[in-house]
mmCIF file of C-alpha atoms in Angstrom:
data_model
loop_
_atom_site.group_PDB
_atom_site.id
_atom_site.type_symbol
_atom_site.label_atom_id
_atom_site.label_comp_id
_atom_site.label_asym_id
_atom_site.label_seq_id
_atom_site.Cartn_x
_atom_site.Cartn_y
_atom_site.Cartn_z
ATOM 1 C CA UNK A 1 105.662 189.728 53.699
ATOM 2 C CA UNK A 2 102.975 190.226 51.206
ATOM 3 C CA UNK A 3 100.424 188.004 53.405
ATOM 4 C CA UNK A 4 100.963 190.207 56.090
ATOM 5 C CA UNK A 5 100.505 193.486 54.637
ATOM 6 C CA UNK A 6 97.027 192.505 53.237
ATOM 7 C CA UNK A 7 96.136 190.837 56.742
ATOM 8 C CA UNK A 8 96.757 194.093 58.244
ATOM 9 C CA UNK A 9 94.372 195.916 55.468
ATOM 10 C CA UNK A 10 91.574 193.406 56.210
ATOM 11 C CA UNK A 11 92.137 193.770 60.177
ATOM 12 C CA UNK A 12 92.350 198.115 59.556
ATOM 13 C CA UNK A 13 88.745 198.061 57.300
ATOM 14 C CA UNK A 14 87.072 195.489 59.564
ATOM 15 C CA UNK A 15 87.221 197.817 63.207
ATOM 16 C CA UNK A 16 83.983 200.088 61.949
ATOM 17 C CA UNK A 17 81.793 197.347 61.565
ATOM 18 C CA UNK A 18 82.930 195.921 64.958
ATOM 19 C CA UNK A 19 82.626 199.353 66.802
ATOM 20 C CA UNK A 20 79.106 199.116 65.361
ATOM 21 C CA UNK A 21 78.339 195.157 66.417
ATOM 22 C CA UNK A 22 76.732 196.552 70.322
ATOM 23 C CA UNK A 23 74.482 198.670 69.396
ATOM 24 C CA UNK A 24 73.366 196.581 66.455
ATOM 25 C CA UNK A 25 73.122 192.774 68.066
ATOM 26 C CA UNK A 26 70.007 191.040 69.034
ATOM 27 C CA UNK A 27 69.312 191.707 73.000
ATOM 28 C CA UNK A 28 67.327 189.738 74.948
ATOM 29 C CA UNK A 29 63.425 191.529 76.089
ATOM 30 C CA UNK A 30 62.398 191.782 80.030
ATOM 31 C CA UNK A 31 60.163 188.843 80.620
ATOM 32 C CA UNK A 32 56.621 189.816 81.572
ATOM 33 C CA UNK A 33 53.572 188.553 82.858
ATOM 34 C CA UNK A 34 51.432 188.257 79.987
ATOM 35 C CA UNK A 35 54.291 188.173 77.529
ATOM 36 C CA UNK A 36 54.312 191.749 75.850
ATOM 37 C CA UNK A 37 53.848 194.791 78.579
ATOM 38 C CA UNK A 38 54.843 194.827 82.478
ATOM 39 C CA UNK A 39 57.839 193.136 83.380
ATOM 40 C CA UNK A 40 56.914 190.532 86.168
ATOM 41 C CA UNK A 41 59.558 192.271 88.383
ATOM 42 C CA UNK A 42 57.697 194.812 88.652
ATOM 43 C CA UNK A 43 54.205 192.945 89.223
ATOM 44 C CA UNK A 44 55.969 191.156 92.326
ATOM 45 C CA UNK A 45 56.925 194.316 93.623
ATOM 46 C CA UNK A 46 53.907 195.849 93.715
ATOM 47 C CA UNK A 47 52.088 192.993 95.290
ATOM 48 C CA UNK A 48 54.432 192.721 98.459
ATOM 49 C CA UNK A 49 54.592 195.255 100.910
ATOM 50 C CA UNK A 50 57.174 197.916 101.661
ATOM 51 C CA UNK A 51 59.534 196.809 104.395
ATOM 52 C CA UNK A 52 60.728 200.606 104.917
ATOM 53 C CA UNK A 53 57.434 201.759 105.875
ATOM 54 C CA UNK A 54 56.134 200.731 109.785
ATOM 55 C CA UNK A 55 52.743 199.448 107.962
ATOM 56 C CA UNK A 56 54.935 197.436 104.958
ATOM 57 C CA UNK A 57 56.557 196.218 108.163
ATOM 58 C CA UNK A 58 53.787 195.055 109.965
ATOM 59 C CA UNK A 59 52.282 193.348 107.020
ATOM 60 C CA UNK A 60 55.192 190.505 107.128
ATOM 61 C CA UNK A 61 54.365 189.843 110.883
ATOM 62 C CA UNK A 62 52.369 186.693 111.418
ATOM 63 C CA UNK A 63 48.373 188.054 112.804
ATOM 64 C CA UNK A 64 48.180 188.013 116.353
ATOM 65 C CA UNK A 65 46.102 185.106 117.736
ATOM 66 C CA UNK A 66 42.460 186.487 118.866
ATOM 67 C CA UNK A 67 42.254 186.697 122.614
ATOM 68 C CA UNK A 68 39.187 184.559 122.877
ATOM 69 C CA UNK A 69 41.337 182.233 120.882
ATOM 70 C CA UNK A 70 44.390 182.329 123.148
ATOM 71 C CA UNK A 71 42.487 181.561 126.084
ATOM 72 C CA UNK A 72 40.482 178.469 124.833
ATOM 73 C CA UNK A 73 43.944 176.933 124.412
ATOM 74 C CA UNK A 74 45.521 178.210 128.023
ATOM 75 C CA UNK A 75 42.130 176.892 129.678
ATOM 76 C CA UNK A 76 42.287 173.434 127.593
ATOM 77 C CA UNK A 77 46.096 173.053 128.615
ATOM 78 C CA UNK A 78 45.375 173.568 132.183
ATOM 79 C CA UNK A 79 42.334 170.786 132.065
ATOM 80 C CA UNK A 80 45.303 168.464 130.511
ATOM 81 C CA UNK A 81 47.234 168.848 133.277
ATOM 82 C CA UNK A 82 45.313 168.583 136.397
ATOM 83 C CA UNK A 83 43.620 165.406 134.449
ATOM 84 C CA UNK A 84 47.372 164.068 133.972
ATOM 85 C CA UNK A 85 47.948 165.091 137.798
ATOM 86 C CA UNK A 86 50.613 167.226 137.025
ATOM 87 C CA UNK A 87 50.526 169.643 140.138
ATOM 88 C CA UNK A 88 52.403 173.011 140.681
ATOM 89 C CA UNK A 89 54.268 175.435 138.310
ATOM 90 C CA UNK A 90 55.113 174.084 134.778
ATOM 91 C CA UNK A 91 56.909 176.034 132.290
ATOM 92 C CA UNK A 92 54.825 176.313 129.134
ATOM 93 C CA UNK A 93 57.350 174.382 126.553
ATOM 94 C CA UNK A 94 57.146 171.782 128.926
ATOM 95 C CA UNK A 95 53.631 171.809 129.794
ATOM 96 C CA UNK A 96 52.529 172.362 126.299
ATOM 97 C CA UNK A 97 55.231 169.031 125.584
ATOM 98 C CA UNK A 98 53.264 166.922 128.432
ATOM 99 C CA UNK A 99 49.713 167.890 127.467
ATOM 100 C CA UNK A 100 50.113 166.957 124.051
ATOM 101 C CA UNK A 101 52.260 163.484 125.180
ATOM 102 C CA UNK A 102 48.825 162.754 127.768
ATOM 103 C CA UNK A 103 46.570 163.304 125.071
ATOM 104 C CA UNK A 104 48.102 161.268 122.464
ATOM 105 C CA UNK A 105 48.360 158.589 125.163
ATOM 106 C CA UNK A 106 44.037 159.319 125.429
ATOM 107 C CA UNK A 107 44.018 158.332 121.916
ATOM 108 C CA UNK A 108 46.666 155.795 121.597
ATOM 109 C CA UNK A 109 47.171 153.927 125.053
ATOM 110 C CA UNK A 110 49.124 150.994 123.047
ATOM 111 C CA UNK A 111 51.529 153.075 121.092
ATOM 112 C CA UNK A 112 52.661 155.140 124.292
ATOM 113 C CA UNK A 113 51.284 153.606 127.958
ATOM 114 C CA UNK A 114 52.023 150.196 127.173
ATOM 115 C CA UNK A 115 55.190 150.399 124.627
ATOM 116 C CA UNK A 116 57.229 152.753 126.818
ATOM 117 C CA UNK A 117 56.011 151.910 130.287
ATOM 118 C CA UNK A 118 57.509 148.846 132.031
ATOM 119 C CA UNK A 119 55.406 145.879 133.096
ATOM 120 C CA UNK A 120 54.493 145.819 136.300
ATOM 121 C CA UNK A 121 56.740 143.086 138.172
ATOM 122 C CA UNK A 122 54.559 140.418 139.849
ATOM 123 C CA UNK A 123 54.228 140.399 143.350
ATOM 124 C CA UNK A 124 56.206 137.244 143.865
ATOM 125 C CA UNK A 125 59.041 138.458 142.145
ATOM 126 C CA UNK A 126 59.247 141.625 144.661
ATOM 127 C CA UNK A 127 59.216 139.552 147.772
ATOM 128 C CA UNK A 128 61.967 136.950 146.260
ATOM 129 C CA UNK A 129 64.277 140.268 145.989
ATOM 130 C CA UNK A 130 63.340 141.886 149.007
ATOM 131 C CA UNK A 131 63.621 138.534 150.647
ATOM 132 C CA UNK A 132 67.414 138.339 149.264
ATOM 133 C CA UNK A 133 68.086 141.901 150.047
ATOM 134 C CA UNK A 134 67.528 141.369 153.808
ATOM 135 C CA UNK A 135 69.564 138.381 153.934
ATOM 136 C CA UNK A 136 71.974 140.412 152.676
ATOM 137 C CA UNK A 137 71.803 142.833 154.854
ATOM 138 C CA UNK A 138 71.809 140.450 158.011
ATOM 139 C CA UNK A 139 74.626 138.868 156.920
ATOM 140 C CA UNK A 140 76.513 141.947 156.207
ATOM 141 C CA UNK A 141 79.787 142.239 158.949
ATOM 142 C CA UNK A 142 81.706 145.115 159.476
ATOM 143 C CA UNK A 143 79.406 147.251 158.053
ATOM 144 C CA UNK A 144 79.892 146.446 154.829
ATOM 145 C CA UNK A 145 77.163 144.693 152.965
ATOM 146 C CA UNK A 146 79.863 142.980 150.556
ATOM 147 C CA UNK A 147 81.162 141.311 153.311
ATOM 148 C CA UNK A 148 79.114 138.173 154.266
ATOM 149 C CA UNK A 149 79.545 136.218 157.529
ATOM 150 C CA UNK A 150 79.089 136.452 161.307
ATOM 151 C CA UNK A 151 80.343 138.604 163.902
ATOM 152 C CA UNK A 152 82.283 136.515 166.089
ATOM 153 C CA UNK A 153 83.324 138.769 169.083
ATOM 154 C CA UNK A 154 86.606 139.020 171.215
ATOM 155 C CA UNK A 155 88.702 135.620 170.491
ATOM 156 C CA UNK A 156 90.706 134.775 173.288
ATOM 157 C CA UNK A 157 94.491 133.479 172.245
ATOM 158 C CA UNK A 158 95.833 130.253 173.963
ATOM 159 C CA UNK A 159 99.066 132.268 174.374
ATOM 160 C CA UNK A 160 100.489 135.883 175.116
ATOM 161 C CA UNK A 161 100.065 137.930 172.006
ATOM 162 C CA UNK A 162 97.270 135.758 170.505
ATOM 163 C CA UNK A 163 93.842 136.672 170.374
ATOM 164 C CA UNK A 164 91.045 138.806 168.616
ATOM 165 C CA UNK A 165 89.557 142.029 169.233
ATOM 166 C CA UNK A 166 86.235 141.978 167.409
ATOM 167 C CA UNK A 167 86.345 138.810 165.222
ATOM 168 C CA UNK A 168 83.851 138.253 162.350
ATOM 169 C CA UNK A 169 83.750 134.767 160.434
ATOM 170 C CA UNK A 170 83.614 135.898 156.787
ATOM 171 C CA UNK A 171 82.297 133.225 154.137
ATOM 172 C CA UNK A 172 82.227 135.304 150.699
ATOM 173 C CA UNK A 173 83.799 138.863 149.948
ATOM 174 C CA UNK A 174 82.260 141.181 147.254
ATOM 175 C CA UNK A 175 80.255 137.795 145.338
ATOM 176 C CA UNK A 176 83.736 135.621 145.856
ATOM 177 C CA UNK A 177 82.818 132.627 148.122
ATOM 178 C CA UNK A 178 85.872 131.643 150.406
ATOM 179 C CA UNK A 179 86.009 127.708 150.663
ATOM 180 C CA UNK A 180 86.084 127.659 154.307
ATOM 181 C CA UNK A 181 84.807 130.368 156.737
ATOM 182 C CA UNK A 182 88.168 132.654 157.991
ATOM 183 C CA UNK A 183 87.963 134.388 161.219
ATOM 184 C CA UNK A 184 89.485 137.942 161.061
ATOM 185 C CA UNK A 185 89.139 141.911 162.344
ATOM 186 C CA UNK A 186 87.280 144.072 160.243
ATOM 187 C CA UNK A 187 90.648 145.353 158.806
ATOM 188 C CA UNK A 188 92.281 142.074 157.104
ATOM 189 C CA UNK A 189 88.209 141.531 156.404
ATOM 190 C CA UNK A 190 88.092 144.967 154.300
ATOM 191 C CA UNK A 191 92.082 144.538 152.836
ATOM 192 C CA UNK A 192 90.788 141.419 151.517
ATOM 193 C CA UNK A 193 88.064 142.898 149.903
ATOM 194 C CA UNK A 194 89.916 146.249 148.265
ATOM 195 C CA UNK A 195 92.152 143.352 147.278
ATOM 196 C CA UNK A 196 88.915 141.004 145.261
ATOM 197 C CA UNK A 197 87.373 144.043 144.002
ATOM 198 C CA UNK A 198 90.627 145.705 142.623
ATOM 199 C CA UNK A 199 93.085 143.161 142.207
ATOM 200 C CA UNK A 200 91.818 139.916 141.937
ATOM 201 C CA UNK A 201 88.593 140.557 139.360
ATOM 202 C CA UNK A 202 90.811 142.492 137.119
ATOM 203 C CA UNK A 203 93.642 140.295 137.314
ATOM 204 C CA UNK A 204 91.500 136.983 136.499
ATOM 205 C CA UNK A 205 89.080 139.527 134.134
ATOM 206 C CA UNK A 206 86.632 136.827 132.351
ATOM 207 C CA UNK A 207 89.322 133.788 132.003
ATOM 208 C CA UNK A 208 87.520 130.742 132.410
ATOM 209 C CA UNK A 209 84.111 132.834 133.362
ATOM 210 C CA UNK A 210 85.838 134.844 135.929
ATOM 211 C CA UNK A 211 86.375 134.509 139.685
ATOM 212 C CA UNK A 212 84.230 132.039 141.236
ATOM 213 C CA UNK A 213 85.887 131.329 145.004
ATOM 214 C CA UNK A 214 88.986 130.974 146.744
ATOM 215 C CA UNK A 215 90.369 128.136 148.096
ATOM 216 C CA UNK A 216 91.614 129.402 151.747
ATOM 217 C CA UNK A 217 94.773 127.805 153.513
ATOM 218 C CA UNK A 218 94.853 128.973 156.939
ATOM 219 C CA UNK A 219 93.415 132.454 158.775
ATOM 220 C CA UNK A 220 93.336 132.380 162.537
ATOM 221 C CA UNK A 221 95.375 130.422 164.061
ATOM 222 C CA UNK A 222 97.635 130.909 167.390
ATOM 223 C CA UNK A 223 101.197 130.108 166.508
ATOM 224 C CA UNK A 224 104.364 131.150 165.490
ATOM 225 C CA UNK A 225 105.581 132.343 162.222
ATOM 226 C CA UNK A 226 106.205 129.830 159.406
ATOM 227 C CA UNK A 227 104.928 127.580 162.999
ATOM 228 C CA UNK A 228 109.040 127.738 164.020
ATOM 229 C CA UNK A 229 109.951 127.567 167.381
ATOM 230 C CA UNK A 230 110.998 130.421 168.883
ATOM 231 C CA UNK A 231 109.328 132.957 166.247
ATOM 232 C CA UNK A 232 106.993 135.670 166.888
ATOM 233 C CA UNK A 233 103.658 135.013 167.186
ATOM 234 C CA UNK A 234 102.645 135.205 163.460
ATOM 235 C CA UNK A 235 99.954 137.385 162.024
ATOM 236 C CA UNK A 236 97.618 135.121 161.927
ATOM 237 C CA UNK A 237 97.529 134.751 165.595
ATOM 238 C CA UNK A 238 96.476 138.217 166.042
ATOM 239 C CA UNK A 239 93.208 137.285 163.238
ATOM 240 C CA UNK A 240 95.309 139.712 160.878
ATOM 241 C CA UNK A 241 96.125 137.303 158.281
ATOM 242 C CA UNK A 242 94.981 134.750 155.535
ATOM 243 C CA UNK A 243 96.351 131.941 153.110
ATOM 244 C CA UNK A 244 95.116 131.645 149.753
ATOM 245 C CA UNK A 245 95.932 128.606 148.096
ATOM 246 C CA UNK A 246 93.848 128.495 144.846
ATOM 247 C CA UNK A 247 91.727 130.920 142.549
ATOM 248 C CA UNK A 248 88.342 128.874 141.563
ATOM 249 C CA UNK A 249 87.129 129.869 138.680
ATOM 250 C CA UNK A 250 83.673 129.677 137.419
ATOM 251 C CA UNK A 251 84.067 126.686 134.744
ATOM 252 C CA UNK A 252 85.274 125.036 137.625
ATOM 253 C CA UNK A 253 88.760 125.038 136.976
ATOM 254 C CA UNK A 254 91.497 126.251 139.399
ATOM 255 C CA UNK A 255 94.516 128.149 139.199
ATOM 256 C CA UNK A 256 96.465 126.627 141.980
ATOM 257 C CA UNK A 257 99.570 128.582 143.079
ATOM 258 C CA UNK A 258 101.446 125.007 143.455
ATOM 259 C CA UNK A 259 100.776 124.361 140.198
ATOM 260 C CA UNK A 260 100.452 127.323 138.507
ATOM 261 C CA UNK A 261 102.600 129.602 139.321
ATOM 262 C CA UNK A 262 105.719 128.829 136.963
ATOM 263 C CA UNK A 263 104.058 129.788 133.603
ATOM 264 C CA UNK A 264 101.408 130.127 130.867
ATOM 265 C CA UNK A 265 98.102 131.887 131.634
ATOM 266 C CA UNK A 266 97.507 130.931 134.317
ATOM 267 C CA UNK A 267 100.890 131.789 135.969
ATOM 268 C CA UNK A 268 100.199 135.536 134.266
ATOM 269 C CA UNK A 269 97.076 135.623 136.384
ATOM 270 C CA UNK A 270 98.299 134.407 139.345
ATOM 271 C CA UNK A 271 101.447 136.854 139.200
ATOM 272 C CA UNK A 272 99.654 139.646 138.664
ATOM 273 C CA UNK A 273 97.289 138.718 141.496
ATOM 274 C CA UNK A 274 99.916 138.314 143.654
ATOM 275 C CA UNK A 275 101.729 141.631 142.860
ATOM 276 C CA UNK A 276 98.115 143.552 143.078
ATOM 277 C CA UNK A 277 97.417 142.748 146.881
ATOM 278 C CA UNK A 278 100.582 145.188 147.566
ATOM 279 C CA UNK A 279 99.256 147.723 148.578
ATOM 280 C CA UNK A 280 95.565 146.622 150.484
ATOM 281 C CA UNK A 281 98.057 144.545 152.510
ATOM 282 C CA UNK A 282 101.096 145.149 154.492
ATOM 283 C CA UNK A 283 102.976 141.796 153.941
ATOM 284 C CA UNK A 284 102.375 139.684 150.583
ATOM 285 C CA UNK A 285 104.428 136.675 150.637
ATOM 286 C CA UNK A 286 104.342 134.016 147.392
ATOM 287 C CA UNK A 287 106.561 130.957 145.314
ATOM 288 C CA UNK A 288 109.315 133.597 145.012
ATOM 289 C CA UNK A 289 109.530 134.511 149.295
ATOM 290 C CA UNK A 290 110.290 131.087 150.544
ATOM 291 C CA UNK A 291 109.964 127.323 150.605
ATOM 292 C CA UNK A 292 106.892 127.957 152.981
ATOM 293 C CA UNK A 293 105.119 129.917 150.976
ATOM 294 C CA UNK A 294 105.838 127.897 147.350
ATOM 295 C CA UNK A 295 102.046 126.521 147.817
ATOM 296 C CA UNK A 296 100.133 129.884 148.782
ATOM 297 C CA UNK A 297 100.066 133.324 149.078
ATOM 298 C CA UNK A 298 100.015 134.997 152.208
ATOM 299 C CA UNK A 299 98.190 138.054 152.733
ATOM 300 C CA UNK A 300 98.677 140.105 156.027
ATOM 301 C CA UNK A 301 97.727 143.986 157.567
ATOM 302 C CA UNK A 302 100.829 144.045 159.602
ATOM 303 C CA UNK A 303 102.217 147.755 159.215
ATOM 304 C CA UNK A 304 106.058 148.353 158.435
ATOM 305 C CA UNK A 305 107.170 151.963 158.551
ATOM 306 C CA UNK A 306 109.062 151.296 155.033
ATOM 307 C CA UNK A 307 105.715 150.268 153.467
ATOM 308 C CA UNK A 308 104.347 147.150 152.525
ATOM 309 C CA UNK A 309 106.334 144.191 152.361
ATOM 310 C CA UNK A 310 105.814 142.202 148.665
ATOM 311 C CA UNK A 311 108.286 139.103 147.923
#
């Protein structure tokens, strides 16, 4: 009790002296420029102009260039450009941008004419592709440049109900060589190739190096269906119609739908190629539709008003 009663005494005599410690501490002195008279504020100030005033203002604009000046550079930009060959209206970023890229070129024709610019091809090279090209483009049939063959004409049917209007004889479909030429219309010709192009690629994608050819069963032919007696004339003797029996691959390998079809891989790939031409075609038939068909996959353009027909 004692303690704090002379605590308090100490704390009551000591509040002067603290009441007296601002106005009697140490303060720091404005810095100045030469250490004892004007602060450096002020120099600084008096050095820049005033920003209220129009000429203080003025006085942080950059100088105008001189006219003489300003059209030494417009007259040596438009000598850049009619040397580069540059002809009509530019707008200035971009001319100023093309001028300077001409000129450095002037200086430095290895760092910017030969380093960005593409060799010239040789002549030889040019004609091989052109040469190509037009083969191309007199093999194309049905108008369609992926679709290589020959036009056939009108193929006459041994029976009522066979027969072609406007054959072609198509040997390879979007890069996809077919093993034997297959006489068709133009429709079956362009099913087939929605089918390669959509369906097939996709389906194989880059297993064993991707689609290489396909190994063709049977496309016109004047008969019956399944060749019964007493069917309908089948699809394929209206040139509607072909038989795939193998995928060829570009390793070489096939993926044969007699051997193939049950499992693995290569049963994937041949299931989902299967189930992807229904759609492009009207009737896809496989293993699963019938004993005929447990060898190949039959692809037709016959129309059924309930859709497509996919077993």
């Amino acid at each position: 009790m004692r303690a704090r009663v002379v605590l308090a005494g100490l704390l009551v005599a000591a509040l002067p002296a603290l009441a007296e410690a601002p106005d009697s501490s140490a303060r720091p002195v404005s810095r100045t420029d030469t250490g004892h008279a004007t602060p450096i504020a002020a120099t600084v100030d008096a050095t820049l102009p005033d920003p209220a005033t129009p000429d203080g203002l003025a006085g942080l604009r950059p100088v105008q260039r001189p006219a003489a000046l300003e059209r030494t550079l417009n007259e040596r930009l438009a000598y850049e450009l009619r040397a580069a060959g540059i002809p009509g209206f530019v707008p200035e970023d971009a001319a100023v941008a093309i001028a300077r890229s001409q000129a450095f070129a002037a200086r430095s024709p290895l760092a910017l004419a030969q380093v960005l610019r593409p060799e010239v091809r040789p002549a030889a090279m040019v004609e091989r592709v052109m040469a190509k090209r037009r083969e191309r483009a007199r093999g194309a049939v049905c108008g369609d440049i992926s679709l290589q063959g020959e036009a056939v004409g009108y193929v006459p049917g041994a029976v009522s109900g066979c027969g072609v209007q406007d054959a072609v004889k198509l040997r390879s479909v979007s890069g996809v060589t077919l093993s034997q030429t297959a006489v068709m219309d133009c429709g079956t010709a362009k099913a087939l190739k929605r089918w390669v192009e959509k369906g097939l690629k996709p389906s194989v994608g880059s297993y064993g190096g991707g689609v290489a050819a396909l190994r063709v069963a049977a496309h016109y032919a004047c008969r019956s269906r399944n060749n019964q007696r007493g069917e309908k004339i089948s699809e394929h003797g209206k040139g509607r119609a072909i038989d795939i029996a193998a995928i060829r691959l570009r390793n070489g390998d096939e993926l044969s739908v007699l051997g193939d079809w049950g499992g693995g891989a290569e049963g994937r790939i041949l299931r989902q190629a299967h189930k992807s031409a229904c759609g492009p075609f009207g009737t896809v038939l496989g293993p699963n539709a019938n004993a005929f068909h447990r060898d190949h996959f039959h692809f037709d353009t016959a129309r059924y008003r309930s859709g497509s027909y996919c077993r």
